Coordinates of C-alpha atoms and ligand atoms in Angstrom, one line a residue:
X1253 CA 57.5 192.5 -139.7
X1254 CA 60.2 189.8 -138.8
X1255 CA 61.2 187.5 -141.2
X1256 CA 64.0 185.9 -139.0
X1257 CA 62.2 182.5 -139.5
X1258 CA 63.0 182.0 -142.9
X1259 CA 66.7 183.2 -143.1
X1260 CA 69.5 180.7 -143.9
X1261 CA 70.9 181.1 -140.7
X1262 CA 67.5 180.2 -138.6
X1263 CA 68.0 177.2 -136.1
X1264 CA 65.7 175.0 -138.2
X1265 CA 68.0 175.5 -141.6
X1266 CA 71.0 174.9 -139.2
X1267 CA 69.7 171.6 -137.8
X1268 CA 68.8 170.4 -141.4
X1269 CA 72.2 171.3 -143.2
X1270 CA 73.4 169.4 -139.6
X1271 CA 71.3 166.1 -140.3
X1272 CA 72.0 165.7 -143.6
X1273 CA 76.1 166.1 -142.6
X1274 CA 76.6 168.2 -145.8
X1275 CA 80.4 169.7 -146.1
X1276 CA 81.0 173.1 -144.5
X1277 CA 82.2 174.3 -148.0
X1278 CA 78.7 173.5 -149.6
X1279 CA 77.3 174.7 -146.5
X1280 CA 78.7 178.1 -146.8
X1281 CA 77.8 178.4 -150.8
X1282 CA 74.5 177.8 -150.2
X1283 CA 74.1 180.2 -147.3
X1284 CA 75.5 183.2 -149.3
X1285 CA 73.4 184.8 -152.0
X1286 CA 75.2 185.3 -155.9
X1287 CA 74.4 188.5 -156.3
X1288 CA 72.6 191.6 -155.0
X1289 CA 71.3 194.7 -156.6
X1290 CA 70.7 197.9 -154.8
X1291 CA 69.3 200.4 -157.6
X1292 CA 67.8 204.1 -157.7
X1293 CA 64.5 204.0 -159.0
X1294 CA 64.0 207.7 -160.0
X1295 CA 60.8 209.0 -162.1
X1296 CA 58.3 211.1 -162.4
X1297 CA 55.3 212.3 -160.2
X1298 CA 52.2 213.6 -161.2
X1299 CA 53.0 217.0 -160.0
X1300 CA 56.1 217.2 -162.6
X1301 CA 58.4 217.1 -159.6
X1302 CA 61.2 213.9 -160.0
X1303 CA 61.2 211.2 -157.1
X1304 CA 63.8 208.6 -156.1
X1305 CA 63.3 205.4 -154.1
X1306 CA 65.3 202.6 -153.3
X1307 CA 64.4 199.3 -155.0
X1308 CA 66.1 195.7 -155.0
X1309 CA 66.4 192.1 -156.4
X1310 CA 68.6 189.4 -154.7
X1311 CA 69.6 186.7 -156.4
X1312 CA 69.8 183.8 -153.6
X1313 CA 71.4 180.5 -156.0
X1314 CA 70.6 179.2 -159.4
X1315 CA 72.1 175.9 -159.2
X1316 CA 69.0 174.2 -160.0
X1317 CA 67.5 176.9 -162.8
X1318 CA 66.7 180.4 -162.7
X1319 CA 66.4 182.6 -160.1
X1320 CA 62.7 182.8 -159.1
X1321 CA 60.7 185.2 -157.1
X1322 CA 58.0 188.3 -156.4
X1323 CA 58.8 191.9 -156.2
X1324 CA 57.7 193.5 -153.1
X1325 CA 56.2 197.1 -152.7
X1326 CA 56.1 197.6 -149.0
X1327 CA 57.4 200.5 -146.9
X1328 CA 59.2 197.5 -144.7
X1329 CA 60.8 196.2 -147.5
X1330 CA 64.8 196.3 -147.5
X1331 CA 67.8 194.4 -148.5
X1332 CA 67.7 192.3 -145.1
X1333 CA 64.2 191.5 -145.7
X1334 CA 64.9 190.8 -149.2
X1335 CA 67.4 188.8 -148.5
X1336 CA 66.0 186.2 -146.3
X1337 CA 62.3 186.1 -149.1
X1338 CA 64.9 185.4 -151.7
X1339 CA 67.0 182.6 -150.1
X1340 CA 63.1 181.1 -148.7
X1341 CA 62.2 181.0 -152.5
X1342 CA 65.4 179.0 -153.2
X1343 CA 64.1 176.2 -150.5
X1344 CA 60.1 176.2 -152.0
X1345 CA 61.5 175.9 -155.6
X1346 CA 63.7 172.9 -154.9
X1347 CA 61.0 171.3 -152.6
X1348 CA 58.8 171.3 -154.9
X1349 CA 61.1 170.4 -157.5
X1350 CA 60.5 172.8 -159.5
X1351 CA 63.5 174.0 -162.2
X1352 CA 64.1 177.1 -160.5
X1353 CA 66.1 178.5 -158.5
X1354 CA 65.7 181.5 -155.7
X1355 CA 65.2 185.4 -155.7
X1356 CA 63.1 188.2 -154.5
X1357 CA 62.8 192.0 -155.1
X1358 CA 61.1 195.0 -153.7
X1359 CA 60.4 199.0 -153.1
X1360 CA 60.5 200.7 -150.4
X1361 CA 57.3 202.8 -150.9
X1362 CA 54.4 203.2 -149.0
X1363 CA 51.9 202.7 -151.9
X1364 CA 49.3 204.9 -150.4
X1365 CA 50.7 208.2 -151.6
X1366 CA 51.0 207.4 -155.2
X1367 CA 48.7 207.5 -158.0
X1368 CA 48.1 204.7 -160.4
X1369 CA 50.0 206.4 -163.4
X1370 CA 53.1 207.0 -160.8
X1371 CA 53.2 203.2 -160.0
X1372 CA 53.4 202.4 -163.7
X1373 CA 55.9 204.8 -164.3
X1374 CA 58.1 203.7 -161.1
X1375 CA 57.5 199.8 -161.9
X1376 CA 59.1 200.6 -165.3
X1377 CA 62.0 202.3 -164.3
X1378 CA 63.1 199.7 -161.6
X1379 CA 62.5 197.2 -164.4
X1380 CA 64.5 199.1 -166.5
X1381 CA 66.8 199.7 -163.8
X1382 CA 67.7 195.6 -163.6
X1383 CA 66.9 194.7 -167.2
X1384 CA 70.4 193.0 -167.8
X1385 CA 70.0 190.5 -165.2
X1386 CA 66.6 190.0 -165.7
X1387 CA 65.6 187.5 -168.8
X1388 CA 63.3 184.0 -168.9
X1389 CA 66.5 181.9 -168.8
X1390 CA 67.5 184.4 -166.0
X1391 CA 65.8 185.8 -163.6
X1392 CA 62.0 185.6 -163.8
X1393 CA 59.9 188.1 -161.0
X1394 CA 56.3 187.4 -159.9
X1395 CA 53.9 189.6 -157.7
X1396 CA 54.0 189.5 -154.0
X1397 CA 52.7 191.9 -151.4
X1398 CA 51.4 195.2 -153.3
X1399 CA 52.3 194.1 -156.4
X1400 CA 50.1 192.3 -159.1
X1401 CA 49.3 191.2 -162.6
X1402 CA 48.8 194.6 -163.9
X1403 CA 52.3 196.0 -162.5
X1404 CA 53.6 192.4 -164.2
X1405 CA 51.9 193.5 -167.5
X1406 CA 54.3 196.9 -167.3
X1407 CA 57.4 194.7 -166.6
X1408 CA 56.4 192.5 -169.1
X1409 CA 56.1 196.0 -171.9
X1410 CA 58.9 197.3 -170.3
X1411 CA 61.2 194.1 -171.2
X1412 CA 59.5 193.2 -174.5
X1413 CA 60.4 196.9 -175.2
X1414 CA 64.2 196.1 -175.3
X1415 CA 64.2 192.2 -175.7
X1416 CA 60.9 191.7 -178.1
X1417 CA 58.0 190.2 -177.0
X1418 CA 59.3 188.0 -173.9
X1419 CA 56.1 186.8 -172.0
X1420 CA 58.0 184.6 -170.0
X1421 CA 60.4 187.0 -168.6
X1422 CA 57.7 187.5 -165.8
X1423 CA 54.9 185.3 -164.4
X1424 CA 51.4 186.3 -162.2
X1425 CA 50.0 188.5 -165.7
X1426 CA 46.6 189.1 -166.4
X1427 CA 45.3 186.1 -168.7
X1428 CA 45.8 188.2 -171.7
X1429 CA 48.9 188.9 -171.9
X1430 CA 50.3 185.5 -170.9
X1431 CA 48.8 184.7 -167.8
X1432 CA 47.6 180.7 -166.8
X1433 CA 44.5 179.9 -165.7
X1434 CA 44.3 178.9 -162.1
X1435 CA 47.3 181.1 -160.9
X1436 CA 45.0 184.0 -158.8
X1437 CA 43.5 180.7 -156.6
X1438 CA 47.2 178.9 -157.0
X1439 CA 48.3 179.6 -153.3
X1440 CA 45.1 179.4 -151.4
X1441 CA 44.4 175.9 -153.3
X1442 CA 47.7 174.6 -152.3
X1443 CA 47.0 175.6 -148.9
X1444 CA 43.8 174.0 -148.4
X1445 CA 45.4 171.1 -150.2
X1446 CA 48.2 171.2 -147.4
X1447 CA 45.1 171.2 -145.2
X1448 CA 44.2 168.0 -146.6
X1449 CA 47.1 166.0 -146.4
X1450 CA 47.4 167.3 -142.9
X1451 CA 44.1 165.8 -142.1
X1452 CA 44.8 162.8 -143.2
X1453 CA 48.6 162.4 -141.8
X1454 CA 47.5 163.8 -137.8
X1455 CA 44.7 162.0 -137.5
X1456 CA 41.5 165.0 -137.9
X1457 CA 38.6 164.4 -139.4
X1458 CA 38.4 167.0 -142.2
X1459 CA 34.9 167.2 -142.6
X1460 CA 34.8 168.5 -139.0
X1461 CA 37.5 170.6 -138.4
X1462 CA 37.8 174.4 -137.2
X1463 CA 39.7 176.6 -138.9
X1464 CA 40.9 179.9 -138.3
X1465 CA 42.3 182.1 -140.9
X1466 CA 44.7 185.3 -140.4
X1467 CA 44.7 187.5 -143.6
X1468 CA 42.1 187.6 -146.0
X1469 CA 43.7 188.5 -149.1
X1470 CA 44.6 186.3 -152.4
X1471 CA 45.8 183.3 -149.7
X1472 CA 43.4 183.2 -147.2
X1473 CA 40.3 183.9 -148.7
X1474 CA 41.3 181.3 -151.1
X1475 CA 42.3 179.1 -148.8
X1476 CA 39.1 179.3 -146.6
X1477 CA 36.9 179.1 -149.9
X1478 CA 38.7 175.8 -151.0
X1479 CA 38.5 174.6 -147.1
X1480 CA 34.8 175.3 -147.0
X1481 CA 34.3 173.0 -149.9
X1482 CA 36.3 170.3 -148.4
X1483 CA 33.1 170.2 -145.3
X1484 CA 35.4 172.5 -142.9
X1485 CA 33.6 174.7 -140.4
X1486 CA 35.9 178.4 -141.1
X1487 CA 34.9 179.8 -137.6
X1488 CA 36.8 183.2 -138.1
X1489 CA 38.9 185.3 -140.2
X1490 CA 40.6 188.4 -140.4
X1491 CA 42.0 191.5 -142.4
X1492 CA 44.1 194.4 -141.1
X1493 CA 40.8 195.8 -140.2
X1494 CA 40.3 192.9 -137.5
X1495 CA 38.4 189.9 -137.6
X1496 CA 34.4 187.9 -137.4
X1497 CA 33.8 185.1 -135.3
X1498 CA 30.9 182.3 -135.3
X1499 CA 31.6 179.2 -133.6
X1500 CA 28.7 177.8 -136.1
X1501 CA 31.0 178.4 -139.2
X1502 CA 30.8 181.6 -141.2
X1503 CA 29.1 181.7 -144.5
X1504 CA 32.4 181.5 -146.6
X1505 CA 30.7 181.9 -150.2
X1506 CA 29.1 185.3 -149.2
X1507 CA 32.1 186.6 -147.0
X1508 CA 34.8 185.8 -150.2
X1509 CA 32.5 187.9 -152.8
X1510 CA 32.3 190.7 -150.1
X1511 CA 35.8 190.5 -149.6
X1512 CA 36.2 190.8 -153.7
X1513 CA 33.9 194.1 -153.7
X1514 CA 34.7 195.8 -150.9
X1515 CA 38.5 194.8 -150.7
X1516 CA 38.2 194.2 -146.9
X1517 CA 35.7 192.1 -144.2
X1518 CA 35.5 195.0 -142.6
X1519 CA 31.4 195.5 -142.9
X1520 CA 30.0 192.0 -143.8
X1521 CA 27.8 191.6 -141.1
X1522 CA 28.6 187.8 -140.0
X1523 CA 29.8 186.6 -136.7
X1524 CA 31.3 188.5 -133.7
X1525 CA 33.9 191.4 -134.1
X1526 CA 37.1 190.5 -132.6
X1527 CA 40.4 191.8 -132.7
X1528 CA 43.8 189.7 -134.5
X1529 CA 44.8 188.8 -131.7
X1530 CA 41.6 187.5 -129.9
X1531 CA 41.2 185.2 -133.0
X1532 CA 44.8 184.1 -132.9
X1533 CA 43.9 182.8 -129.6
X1534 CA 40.5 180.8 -130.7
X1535 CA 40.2 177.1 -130.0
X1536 CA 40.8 175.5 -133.4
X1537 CA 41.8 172.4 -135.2
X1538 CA 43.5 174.6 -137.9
X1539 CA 44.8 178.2 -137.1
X1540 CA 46.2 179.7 -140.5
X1541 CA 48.3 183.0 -140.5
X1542 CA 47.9 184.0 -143.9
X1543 CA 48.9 187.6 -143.6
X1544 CA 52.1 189.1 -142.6
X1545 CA 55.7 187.3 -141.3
X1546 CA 55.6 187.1 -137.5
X1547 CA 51.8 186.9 -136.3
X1548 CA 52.7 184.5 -134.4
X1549 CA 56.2 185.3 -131.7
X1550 CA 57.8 185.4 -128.4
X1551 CA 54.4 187.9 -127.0
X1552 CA 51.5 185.7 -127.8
X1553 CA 52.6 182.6 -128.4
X1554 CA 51.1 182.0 -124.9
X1555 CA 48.0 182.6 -126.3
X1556 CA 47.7 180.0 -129.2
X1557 CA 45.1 177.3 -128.6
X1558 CA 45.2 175.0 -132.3
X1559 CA 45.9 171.7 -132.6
X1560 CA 47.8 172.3 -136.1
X1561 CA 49.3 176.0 -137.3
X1562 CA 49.4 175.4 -141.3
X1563 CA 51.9 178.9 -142.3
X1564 CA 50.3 180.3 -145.4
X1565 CA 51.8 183.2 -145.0
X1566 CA 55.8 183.5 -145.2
X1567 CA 57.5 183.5 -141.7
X1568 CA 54.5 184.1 -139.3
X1569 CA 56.0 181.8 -136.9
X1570 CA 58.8 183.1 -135.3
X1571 CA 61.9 180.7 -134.2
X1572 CA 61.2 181.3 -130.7
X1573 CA 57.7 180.7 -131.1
X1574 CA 58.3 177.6 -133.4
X1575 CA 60.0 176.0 -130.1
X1576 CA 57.6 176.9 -127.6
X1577 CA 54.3 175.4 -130.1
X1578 CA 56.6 172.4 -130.2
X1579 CA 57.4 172.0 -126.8
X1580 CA 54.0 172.0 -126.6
X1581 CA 53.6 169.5 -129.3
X1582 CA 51.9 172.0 -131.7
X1583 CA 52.8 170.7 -135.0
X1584 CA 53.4 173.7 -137.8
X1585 CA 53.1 172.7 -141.5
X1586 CA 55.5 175.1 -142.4
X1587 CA 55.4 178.0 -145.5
X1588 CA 57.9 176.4 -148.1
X1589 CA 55.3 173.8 -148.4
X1590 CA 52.2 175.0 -147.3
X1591 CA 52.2 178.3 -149.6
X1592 CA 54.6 177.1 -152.5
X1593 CA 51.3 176.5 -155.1
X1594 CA 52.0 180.3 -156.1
X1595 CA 55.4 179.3 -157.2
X1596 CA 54.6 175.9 -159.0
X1597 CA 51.4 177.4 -161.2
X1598 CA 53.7 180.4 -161.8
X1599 CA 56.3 177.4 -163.1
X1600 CA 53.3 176.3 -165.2
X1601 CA 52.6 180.1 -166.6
X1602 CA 56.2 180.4 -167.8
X1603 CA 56.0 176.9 -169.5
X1604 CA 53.3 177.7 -171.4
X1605 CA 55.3 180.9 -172.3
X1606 CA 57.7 179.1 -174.1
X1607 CA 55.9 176.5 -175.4
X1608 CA 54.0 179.3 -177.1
X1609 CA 50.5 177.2 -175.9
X1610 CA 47.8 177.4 -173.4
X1611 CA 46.7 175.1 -170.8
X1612 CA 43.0 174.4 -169.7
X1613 CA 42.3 175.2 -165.6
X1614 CA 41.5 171.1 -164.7
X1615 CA 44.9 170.4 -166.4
X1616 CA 46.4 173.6 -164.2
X1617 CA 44.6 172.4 -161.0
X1618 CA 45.5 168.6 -161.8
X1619 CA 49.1 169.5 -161.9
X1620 CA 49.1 171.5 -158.6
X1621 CA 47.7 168.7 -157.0
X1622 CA 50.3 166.1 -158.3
X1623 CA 53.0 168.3 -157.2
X1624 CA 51.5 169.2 -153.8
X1625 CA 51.1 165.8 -152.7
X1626 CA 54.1 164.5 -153.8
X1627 CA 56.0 167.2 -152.1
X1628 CA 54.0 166.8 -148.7
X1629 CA 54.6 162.8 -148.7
X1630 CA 58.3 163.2 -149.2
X1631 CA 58.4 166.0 -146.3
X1632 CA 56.3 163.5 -144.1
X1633 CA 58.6 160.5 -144.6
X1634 CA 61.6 162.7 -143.8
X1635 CA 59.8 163.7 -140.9
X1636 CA 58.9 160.3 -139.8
X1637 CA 62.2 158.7 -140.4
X1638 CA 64.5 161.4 -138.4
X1639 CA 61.7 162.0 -136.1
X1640 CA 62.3 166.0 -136.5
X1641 CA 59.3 168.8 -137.1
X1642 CA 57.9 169.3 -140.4
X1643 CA 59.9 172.4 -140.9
X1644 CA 62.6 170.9 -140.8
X1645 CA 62.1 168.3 -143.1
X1646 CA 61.1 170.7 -145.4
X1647 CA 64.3 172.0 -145.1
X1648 CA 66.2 168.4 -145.2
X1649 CA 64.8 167.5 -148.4
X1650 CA 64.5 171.4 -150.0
X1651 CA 68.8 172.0 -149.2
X1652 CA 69.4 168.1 -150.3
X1653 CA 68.4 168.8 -153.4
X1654 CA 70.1 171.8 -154.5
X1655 CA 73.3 170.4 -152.7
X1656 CA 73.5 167.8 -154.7
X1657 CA 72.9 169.5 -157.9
X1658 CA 75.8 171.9 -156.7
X1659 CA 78.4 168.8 -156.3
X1660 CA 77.3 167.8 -160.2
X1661 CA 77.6 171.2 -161.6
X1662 CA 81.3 172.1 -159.8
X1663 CA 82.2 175.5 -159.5
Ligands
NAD1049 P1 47.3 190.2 -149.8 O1 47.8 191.6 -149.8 O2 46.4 189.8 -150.9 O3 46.5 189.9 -148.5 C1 47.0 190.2 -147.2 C2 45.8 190.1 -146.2 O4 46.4 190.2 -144.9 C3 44.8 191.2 -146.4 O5 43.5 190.7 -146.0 C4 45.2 192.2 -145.3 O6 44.2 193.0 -144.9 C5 45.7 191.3 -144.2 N1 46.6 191.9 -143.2 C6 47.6 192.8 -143.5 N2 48.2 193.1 -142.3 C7 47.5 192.5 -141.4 C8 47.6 192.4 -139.9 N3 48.6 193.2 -139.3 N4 46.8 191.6 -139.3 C9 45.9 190.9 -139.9 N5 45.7 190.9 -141.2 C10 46.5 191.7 -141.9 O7 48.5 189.2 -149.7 P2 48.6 187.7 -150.1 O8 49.1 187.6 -151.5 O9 47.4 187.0 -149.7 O10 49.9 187.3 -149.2 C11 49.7 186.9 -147.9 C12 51.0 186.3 -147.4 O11 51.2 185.1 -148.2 C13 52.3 187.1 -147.5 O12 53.1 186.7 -146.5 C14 52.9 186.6 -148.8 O13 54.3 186.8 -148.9 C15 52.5 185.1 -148.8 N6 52.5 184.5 -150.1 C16 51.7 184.9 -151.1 C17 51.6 184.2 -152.3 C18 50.7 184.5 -153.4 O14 50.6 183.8 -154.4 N7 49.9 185.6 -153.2 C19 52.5 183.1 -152.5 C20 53.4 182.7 -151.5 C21 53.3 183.4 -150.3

């Protein structure tokens, strides 16, 4: 995995901070992250025998609300890695203008090896492990690769253990514990929404475009399903398994409830088998990497034949692919936009935790859509004005945010 792309010290942040001439002091601050935690994570297998990983949560900045982000459970994951996800969430939060501010976590694990009653028992202790600078007002973790609403309904426990019941010390739980409607689709919606705007910005007719999706997990096959309602033809997809082609437009209903029994394509009997990379390489309006960071780099950017690469995913555009797709004038909606309906429905889930109340899913989905919108037009008219790539108007209006709430704070 490479995850260069999204790290504060990426060409595209450095333009940006460069554009808007902000002071080399504010700069610097909001390049470095507050704090980082490094902790042991020791507990018990099934065999009786004791295990210790490695697990961590950086705190990127808080100047605009609490630190936000997922914990990762991933045999890649460490504290570079983490590093770079947590300052990307401080970006999505403030371009979304959301209250928030930026963080990730993660394990080093390779989930594979351990039963279910190990991973609750692991997710506990590394909760219990950064407990005192975790807290709603905080720090406030979400799933992300690996990790979901049930190990958020054993971090949730764990906390409420300690703190009392404290539903909104987490967000991405199962609807009965605190969960909002509308958050399992969030991501995939907002994509698709992205897709939209897009459209209607670049000049492609919606109805008739091609899409290609990489990944088809809780983003993409989302994404595709909410696409195929808008009238696009979703002419191939992909898991780690590999991928189905039909230049017709695959069935998208039957392929997502496949996908939700089986837990892979790999089987469905649509299409032509192809491999990840032959479908990175389709003709397409749309070509979405929704998997992994770095799909798309130095080796096959060559290959890439879209008009439009939406990034669903976090960081599957390299740098050095990012300049060759625009010397080629290969627009990329990039992934603090594109993916950041996760984030803002989790913002609505953690609301409603406080509030002690529970929203309806048209008044979730009505939200997401104000704030996707808004967010895109303001990126666009960045864009337009300083004549600069989307990513980095992203990045323009993301770091112009929290550097201006920095200056009002003081140190
Ligand atoms: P997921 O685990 O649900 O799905 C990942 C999908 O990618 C699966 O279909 C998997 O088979 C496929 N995949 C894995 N390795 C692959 C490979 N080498 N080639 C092709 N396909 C591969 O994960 P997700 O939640 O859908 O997340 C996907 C990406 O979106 C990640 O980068 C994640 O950080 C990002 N993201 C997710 C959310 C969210 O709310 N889930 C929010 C923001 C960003």
């Amino acid at each position: 995995m490479q995850h260069s792309s999204i790290t504060s010290s990426s060409g595209s942040y450095q333009k940006a901070v460069e554009l808007l001439g902000l002071k080399p002091e504010i700069a610097k601050a909001l390049e470095m992250p507050d704090r980082e935690l490094t902790v042991e994570v020791p507990f018990r297998l099934d065999s009786g025998k004791v295990e210790s990983l490695v697990g961590f949560r950086v705190q990127h900045n808080n100047t605009r609300g609490p630190f936000k982000g997922g914990i990762r459970y991933h045999h890649h994951v460490d504290l570079a890695e983490v590093r770079s996800l947590a300052a990307l969430m401080t970006w999505k939060t403030s371009l979304l203008d959301i209250p928030y501010g930026g963080g990730k976590g993660g394990i080093q694990i390779d989930t594979s090896k351990y039963s279910r009653n190990e991973m609750e028992r692991l997710s506990r202790r590394f909760f219990r492990a950064i407990d005192p600078f975790i807290g709603p007002n905080i720090d406030i973790p979400a799933p992300d690769v690996n990790t979901n609403a049930q190990v958020m309904g054993w971090f949730m426990d764990e906390y409420s253990q300690t703190h009392g019941y404290t539903p909104a010390c987490v967000t991405g739980k199962p609807l009965e514990l605190g969960g909002s409607e509308g958050r399992e689709h969030a991501t995939g919606k907002g994509t698709a929404i992205t897709v939209r705007e897009t459209s209607k910005n670049y000049d492609v007719d919606l109805e008739n475009a091609t899409v290609v999706v990489q990944g088809f997990g809780n983003v993409g096959s989302f994404a595709a399903k909410f696409l195929d309602d808008y009238g696009c033809k979703i002419i191939a997809v992909s898991d780690v398994t590999g991928g189905v082609h039909d230049p017709n437009g695959l069935d998208v209903p039957s392929l997502f409830d496949y996908n939700y029994e089986h837990r892979t394509i790999d089987g469905c009997g649509q299409g032509q088998k192809l491999t990840n990379e032959e479908l990175l390489a389709l003709e397409c309006d749309y070509l979405i990497p929704a998997a992994l960071g770095g799909a798309i780099n130095e080796k096959n950017v060559d290959t890439i034949n879209c008009k439009i690469v939406i990034e669903a995913a976090n960081g599957p555009v390299t740098p050095e692919a990012a300049d060759v797709l625009w010397s080629k004038k290969v627009p990329i909606i990039p992934d603090i936009l594109t993916n950041a309906g996760g984030v803002t429905v989790s913002y609505f889930e953690w609301v409603q935790n406080l509030q002690q109340f529970k929203w309806e899913l048209e008044e979730v989905d009505t939200k997401l859509e104000t704030k996707m919108v808004k967010a895109f037009d303001e990126v666009y008219a960045i864009k337009q004005e300083k004549n600069v790539p989307m990513r980095i108007a992203s990045f323009m209006v993301a770091i112009d945010r929290v550097a201006r709430s920095y200056e009002l704070r003081g140190v």
